[in-house]
XYZ file of C-alpha atoms in Angstrom:
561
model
C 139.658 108.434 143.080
C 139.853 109.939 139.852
C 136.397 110.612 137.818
C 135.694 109.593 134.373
C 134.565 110.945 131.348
C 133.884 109.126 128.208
C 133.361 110.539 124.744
C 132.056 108.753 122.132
C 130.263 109.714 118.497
C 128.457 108.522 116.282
C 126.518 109.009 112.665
C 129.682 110.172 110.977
C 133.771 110.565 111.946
C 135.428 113.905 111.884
C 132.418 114.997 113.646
C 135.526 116.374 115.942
C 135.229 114.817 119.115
C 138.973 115.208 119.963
C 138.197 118.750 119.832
C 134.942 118.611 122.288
C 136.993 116.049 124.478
C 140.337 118.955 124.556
C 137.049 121.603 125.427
C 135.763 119.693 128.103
C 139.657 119.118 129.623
C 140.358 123.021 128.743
C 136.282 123.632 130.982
C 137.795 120.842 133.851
C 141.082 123.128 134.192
C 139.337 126.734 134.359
C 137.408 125.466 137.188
C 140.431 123.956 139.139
C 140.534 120.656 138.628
C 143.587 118.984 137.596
C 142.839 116.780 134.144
C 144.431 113.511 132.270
C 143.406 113.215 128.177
C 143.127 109.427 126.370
C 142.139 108.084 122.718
C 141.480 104.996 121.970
C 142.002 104.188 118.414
C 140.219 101.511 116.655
C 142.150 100.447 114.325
C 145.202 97.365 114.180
C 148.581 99.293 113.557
C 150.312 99.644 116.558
C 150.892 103.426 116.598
C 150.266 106.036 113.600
C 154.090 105.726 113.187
C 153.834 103.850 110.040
C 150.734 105.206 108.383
C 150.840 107.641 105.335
C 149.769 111.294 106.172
C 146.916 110.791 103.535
C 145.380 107.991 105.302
C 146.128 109.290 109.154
C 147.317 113.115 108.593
C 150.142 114.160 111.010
C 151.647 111.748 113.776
C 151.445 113.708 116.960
C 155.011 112.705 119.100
C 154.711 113.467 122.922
C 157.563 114.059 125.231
C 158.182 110.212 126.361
C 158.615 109.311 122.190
C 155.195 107.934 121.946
C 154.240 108.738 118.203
C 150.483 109.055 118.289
C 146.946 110.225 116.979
C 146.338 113.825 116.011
C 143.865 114.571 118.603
C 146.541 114.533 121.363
C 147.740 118.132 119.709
C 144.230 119.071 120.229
C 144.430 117.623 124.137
C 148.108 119.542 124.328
C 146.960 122.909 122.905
C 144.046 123.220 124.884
C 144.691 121.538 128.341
C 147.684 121.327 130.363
C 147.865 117.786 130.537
C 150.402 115.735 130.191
C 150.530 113.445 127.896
C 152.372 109.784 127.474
C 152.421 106.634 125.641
C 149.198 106.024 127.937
C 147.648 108.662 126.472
C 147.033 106.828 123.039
C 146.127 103.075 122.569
C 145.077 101.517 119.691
C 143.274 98.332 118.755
C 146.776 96.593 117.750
C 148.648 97.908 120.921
C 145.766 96.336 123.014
C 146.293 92.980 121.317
C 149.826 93.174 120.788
C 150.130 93.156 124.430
C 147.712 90.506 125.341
C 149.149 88.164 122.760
C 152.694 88.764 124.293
C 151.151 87.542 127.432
C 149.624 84.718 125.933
C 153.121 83.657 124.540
C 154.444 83.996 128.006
C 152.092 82.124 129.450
C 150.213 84.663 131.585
C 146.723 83.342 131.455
C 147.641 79.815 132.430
C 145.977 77.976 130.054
C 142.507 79.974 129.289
C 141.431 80.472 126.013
C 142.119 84.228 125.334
C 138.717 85.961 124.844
C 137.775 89.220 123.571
C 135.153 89.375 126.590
C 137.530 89.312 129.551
C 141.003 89.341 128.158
C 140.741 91.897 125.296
C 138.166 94.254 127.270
C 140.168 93.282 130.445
C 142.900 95.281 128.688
C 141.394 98.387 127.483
C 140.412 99.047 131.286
C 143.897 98.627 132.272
C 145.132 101.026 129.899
C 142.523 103.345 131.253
C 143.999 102.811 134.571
C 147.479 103.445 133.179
C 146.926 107.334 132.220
C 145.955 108.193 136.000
C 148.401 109.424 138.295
C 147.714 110.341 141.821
C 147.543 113.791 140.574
C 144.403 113.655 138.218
C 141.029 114.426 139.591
C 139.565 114.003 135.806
C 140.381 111.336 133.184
C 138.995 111.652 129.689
C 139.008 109.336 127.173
C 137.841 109.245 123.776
C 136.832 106.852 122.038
C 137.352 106.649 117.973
C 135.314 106.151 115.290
C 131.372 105.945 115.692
C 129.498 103.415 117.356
C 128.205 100.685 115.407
C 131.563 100.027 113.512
C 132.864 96.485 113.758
C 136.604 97.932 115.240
C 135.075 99.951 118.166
C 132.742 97.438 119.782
C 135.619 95.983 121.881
C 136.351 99.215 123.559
C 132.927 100.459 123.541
C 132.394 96.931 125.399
C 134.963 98.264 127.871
C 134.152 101.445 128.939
C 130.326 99.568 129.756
C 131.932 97.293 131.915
C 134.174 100.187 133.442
C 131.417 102.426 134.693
C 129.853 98.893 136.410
C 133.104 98.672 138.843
C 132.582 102.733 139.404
C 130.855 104.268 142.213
C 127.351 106.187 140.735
C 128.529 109.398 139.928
C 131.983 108.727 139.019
C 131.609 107.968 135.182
C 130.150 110.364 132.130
C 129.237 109.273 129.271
C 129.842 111.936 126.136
C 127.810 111.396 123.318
C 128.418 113.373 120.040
C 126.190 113.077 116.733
C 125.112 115.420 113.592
C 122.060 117.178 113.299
C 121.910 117.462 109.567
C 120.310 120.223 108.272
C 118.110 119.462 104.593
C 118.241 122.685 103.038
C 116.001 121.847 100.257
C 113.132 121.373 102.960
C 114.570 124.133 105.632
C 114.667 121.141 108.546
C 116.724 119.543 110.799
C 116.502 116.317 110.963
C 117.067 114.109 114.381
C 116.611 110.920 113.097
C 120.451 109.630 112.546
C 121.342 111.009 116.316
C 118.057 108.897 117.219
C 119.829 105.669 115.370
C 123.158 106.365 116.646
C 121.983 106.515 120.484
C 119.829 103.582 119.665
C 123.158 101.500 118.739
C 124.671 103.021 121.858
C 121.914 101.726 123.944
C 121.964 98.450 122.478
C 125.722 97.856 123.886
C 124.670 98.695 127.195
C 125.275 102.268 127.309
C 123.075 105.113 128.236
C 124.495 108.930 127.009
C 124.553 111.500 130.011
C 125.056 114.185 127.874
C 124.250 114.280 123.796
C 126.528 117.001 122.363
C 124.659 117.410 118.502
C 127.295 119.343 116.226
C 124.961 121.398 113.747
C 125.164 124.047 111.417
C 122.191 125.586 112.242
C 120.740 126.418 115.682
C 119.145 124.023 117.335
C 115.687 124.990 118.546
C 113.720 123.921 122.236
C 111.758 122.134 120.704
C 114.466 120.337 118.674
C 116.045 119.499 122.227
C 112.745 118.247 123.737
C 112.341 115.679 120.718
C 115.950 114.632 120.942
C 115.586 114.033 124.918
C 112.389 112.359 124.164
C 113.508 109.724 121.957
C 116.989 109.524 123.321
C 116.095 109.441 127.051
C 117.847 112.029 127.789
C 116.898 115.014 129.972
C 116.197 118.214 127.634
C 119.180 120.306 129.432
C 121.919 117.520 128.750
C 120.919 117.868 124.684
C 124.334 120.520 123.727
C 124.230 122.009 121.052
C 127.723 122.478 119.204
C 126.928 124.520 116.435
C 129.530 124.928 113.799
C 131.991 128.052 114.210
C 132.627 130.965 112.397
C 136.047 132.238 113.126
C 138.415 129.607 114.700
C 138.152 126.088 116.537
C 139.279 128.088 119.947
C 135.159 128.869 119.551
C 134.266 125.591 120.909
C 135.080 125.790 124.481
C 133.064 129.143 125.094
C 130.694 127.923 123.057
C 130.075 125.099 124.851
C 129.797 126.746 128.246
C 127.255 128.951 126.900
C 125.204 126.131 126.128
C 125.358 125.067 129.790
C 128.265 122.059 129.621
C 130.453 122.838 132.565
C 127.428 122.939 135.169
C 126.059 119.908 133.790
C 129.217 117.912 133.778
C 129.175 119.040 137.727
C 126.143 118.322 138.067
C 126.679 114.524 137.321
C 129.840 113.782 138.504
C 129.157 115.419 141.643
C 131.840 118.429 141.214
C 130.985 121.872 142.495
C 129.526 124.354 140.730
C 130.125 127.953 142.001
C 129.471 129.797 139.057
C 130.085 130.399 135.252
C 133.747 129.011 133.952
C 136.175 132.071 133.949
C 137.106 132.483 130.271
C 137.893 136.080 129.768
C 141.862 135.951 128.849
C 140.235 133.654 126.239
C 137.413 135.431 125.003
C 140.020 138.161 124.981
C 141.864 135.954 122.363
C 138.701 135.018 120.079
C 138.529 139.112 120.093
C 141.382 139.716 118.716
C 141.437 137.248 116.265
C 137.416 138.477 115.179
C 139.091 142.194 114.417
C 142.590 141.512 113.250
C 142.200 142.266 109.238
C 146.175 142.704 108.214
C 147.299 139.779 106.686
C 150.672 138.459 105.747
C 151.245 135.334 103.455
C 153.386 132.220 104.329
C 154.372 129.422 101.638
C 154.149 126.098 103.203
C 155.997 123.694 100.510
C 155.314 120.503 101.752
C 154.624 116.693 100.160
C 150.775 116.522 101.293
C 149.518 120.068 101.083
C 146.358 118.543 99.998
C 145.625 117.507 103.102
C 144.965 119.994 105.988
C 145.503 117.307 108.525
C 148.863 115.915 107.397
C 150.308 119.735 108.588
C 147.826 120.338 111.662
C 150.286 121.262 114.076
C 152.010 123.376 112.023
C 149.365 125.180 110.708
C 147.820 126.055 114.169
C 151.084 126.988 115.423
C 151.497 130.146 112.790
C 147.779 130.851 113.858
C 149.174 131.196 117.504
C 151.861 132.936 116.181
C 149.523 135.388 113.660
C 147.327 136.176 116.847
C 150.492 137.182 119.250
C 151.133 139.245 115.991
C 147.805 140.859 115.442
C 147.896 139.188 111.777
C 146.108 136.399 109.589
C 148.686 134.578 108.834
C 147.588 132.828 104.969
C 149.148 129.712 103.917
C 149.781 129.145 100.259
C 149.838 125.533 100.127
C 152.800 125.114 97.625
C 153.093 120.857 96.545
C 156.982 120.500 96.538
C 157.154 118.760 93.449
C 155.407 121.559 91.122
C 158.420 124.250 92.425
C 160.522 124.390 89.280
C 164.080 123.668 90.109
C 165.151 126.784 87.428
C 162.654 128.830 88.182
C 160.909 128.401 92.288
C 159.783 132.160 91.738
C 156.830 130.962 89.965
C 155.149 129.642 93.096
C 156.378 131.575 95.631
C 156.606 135.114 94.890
C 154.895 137.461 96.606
C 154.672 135.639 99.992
C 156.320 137.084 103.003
C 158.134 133.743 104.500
C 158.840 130.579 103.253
C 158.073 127.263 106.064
C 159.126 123.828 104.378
C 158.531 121.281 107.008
C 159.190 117.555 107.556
C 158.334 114.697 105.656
C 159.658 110.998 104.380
C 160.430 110.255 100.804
C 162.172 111.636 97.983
C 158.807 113.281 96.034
C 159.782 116.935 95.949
C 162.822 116.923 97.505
C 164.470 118.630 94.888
C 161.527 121.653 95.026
C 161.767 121.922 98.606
C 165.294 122.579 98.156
C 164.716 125.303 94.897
C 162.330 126.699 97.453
C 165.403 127.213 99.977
C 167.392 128.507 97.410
C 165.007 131.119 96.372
C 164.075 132.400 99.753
C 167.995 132.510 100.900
C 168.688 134.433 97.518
C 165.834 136.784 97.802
C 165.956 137.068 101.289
C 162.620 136.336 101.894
C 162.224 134.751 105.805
C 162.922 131.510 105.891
C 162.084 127.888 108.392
C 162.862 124.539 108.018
C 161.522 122.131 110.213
C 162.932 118.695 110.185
C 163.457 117.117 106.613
C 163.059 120.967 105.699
C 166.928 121.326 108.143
C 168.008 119.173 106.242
C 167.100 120.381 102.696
C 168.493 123.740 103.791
C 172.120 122.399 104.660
C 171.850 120.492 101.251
C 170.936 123.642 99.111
C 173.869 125.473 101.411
C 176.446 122.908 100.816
C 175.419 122.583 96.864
C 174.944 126.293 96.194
C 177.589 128.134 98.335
C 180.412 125.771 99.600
C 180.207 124.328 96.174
C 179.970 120.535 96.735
C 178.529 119.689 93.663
C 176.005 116.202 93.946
C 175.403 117.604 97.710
C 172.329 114.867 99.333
C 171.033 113.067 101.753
C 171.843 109.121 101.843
C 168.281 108.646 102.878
C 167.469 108.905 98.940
C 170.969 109.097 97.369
C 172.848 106.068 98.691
C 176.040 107.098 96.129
C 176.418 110.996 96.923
C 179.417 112.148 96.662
C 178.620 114.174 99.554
C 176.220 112.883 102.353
C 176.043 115.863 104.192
C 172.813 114.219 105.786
C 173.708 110.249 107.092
C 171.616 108.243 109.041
C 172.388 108.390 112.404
C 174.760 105.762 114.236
C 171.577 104.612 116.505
C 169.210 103.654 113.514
C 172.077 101.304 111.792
C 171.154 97.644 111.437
C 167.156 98.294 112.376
C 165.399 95.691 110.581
C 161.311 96.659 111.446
C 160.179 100.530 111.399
C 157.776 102.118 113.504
C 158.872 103.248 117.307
C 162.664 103.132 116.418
C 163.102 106.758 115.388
C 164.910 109.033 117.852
C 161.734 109.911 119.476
C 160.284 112.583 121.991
C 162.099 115.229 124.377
C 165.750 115.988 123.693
C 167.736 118.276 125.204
C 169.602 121.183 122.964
C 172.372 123.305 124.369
C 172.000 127.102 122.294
C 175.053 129.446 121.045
C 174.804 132.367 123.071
C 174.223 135.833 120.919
C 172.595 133.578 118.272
C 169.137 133.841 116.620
C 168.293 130.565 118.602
C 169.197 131.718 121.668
C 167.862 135.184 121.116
C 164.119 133.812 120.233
C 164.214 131.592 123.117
C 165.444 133.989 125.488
C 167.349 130.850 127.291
C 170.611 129.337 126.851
C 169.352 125.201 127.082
C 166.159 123.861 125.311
C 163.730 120.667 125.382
C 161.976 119.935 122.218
C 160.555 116.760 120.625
C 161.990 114.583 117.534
C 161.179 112.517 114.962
C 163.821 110.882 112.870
C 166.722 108.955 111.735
C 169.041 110.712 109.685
C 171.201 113.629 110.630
C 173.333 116.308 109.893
C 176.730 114.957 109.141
C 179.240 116.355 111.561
C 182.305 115.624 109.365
C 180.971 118.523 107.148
C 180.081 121.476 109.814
C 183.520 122.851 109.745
C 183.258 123.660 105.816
C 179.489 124.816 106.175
C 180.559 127.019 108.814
C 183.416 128.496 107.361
C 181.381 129.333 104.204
C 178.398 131.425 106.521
C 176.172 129.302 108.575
C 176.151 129.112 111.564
C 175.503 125.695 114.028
C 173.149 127.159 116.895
C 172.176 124.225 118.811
C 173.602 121.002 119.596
C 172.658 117.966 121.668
C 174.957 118.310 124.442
C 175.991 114.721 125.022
C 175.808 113.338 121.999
C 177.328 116.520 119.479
C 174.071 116.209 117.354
C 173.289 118.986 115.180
C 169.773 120.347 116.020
C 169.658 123.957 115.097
C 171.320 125.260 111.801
C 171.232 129.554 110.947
C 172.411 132.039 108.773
C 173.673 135.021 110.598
C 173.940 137.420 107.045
C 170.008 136.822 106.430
C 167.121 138.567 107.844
C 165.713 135.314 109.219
C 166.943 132.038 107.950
C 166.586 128.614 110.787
C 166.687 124.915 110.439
C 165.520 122.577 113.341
C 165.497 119.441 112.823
C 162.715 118.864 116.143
C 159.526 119.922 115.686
C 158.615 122.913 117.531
C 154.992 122.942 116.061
C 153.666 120.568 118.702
C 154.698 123.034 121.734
C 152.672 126.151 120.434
C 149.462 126.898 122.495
C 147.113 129.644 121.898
C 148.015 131.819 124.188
C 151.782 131.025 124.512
C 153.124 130.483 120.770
C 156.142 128.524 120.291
C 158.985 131.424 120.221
C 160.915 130.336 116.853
C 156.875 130.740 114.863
C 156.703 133.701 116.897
C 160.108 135.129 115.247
C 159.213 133.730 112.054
C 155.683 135.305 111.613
C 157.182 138.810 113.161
C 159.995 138.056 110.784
C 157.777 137.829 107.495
C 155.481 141.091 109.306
C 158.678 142.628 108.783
C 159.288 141.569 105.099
C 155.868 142.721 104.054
C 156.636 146.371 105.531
C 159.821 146.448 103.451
C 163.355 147.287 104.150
C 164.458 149.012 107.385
C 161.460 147.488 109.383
C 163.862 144.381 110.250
C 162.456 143.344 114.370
C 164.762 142.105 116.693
C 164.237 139.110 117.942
C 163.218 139.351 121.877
C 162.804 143.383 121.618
C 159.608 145.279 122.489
C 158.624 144.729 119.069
C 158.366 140.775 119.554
C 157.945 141.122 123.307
C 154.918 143.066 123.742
C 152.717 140.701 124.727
C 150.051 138.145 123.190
C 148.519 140.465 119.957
C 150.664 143.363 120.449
C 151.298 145.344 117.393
C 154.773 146.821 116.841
C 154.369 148.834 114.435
C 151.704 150.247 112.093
C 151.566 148.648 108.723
C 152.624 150.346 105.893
C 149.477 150.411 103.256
C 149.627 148.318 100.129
């Protein structure tokens, strides 16, 4: 039977538990054992599906269509776990489903309950993300304890570890050690409260992680086990890090984790977790000092979160490259139709990437314009497709009034319609063409040459389309159609031979990039822009020794500024 790990927090959110909980999955899989990642959200929408980017940041979409919390791209990029609809319930999915049951008479006549139908539930859906397969589930738990939203789950996992053998079940705890610098001390006191409120539910932390900015002294660790009841070498410290996130799992193990998560679910220890390829990594990206400079012209680019993916997949890309890779965070609506230069000159690629709503369309697509003109490298992810084939159709084939009937119902030309599937939907949320889809690649083409393969899987996320009845015309006038669904003719990969790197895809490869094995197309991208910055006649081909040289290679030197 699978063992369990629970992760919970407390004090403050964003103290980044979905980050420790990836770790500990990443620690699990070094030493062998085969791993399953959950989050439990606490609050009532059904899914993130529906929820603005400044409230939720990105919606994470797995392969089965599941549209989900952000954390999962944390489980995904650190673990190889797979992750489903089961991997992601929140406190409206939980009801949703025992209230259908209700209606259908499933409970014969009880009064439905919080304590055992709702908590009944939650353990079910537990059960749901373990295959035969999994030696390890873990499952976080969001938000902090003593909020009104988390008490049924946190009710749940109690009752859980009760029907589990001893041994079997971990319990995660995660609080702040704030650090007064007006008086030079740490103080323990809100980890004290938070393990108190823990305690009072019924559950008793194995293992207090205490994120801190400062490091945590013996001393520190006796008082915390003292008052906490727990033992002074389960009190991890998780200090803050100074170069990149991909810190935390080393970090972690130095500070003793992996043999005390053996230690109480009975696992073997034989040793220190093998990390060097990864330590490797954190090397490279502690020395790497070249930068190059991508615009990212987006709708929320005040919001780190609402781009996370995206952002960590040009960081995958930068370190493959031997390069910081700076975003300029460019707010589509401030690009000036007549004049886009004003924003974006200087940077070495352009990225705009998906997104709902009409706000800054009209920049996005100056920003397209500009980069195509000044052939300055160029992706469009998603929405950011389907800008591009708008500029194309408007600027070069001519089709004056050139849209998308998503926000221009009366175009003369919808060269982006909604698709056939989402016609007639009358509710929104988990009706979007959703997860994996297969993509069939033009041989010779910049597609095919950056994925080194002639078929694709990647993941989706919308409803409207490029509109078939005008590919003819936009390929006659220069570009190109790459990629295509190959059942249902779907458009999926749009590219413009003449430029030095110019893609649309309207998936989102962002949520397939992993540290050590970036997504190819970011990987082309971020060699592309390498290329820009070193000028003309430095132009990369895409799967050559240049791109192909392995995780940080450099290609060539840079030419000085």
């Amino acid at each position: 039977m699978a063992k369990h790990i629970f992760v919970t927090g407390g004090v403050v959110s964003s103290l980044g538990k979905g980050l420790t909980a990836a770790s500990i999955g990443m620690i699990l899989e070094r030493r062998g054992l085969r791993v399953a990642m959950q989050k439990f959200d606490p609050y009532i929408n059904v899914d993130p599906g529906t929820m603005s980017p400044y409230q939720h940041g990105e919606v994470y979409v797995t392969d089965d269509g599941a549209e989900t919390d952000l954390d999962l791209g944390h489980y995904e990029r650190f673990t190889h776990a797979q992750l489903t609809r089961n991997s992601n319930y929140t406190t409206g999915k939980i009801y949703s489903g025992v209230i259908a049951r209700e209606r259908q008479g499933a409970y014969l006549g009880c009064t439905v309950q919080v304590i055992p139908h709702i908590t009944d539930a939650i353990k079910e859906a537990i059960y749901s993300a373990i295959t035969p397969e999994v030696d390890v589930l873990i499952t976080e738990v969001g938000g902090t304890v003593g909020d009104i939203e988390s008490l049924p789950f946190l009710e749940a996992i109690r009752q859980f570890a009760l029907d589990r053998p001893r041994g079997d079940v971990l319990f995660v705890h995660m609080t702040l050690l704030p650090y007064l610098r007006a008086s030079g001390e740490m103080k323990t006191k809100p980890t004290q409260q938070s393990v108190g409120k823990l305690r009072e539910i019924g559950i008793l932390p194995d293992l207090l992680v205490c994120r801190t900015e400062e490091p945590m002294s013996e001393d520190m660790a006796r008082k915390i086990s003292l008052f906490c009841n727990v033992r002074p070498e389960c009190v991890i410290e998780e200090r803050d890090v100074a170069f990149s996130i991909y810190e935390v799992p080393t970090d972690l193990v130095r500070a003793g984790l992996d043999r005390r998560i053996c230690e109480r679910l009975d696992l073997p220890y034989t040793g220190p977790t093998d990390f060097d390829d990864w330590r490797a990594m954190l090397e490279r990206i502690r020395s790497t000092t070249d930068e190059i400079e991508i615009a990212l012209v987006g709708k929320y680019t005040e919001l780190s979160d609402a781009y996370k993916s995206i952002y960590e997949a040009l960081n995958h890309a930068g370190i493959h490259a031997a390069r910081k890779v700076k975003v300029r965070r460019v707010r589509a609506e401030d690009v000036s139709v007549d004049q886009p230069g004003q924003l974006l000159t200087g940077v070495h690629g352009v990225l705009v990437p998906g997104g709902f709503g009409e706000r800054g369309l009209e920049g996005k697509v100056a920003a397209i314009r500009w980069a195509r003109e000044n052939r300055v490298p160029f992706f469009g992810i998603c929405l950011g497709m389907q800008c591009a084939v708008i500029e194309y159709a408007r600027d070069v084939l001519g089709l004056a009034g050139a849209h998308t009937l998503e926000h221009s119902p009366h175009t003369p030309h919808p060269v982006i319609h909604l698709m056939e599937s989402q016609k007639g939907l009358e509710t929104k949320g988990g009706n979007m063409r959703l997860g994996a889809q297969t993509c069939r690649l033009v041989p010779g083409s910049l597609a095919a040459r950056l994925y080194g393969a002639g078929e694709i899987s990647e993941r989706h996320r919308h409803r409207y389309e490029y509109n078939e009845a005008y590919r003819a015309r936009l390929e006659a006038a220069g570009l190109l159609t790459s990629g295509v669904h190959p059942e249902l003719g779907l458009v999926e990969i749009c590219e413009l031979p003449s430029h030095p790197f110019f893609i649309g895809v309207q998936f989102h490869p962002e949520f397939k990039s992993k540290p050590l094995a970036p997504h190819p197309i970011f990987r082309g991208f971020v060699q592309a822009a390498i290329d820009h910055a070193r000028g003309p006649g430095t132009r990369s081909e895409p799967g050559s020794a240049a791109q192909g040289a392995g995780t940080g290679a450099r290609a060539r030197e840079p030419v000085p500024a």
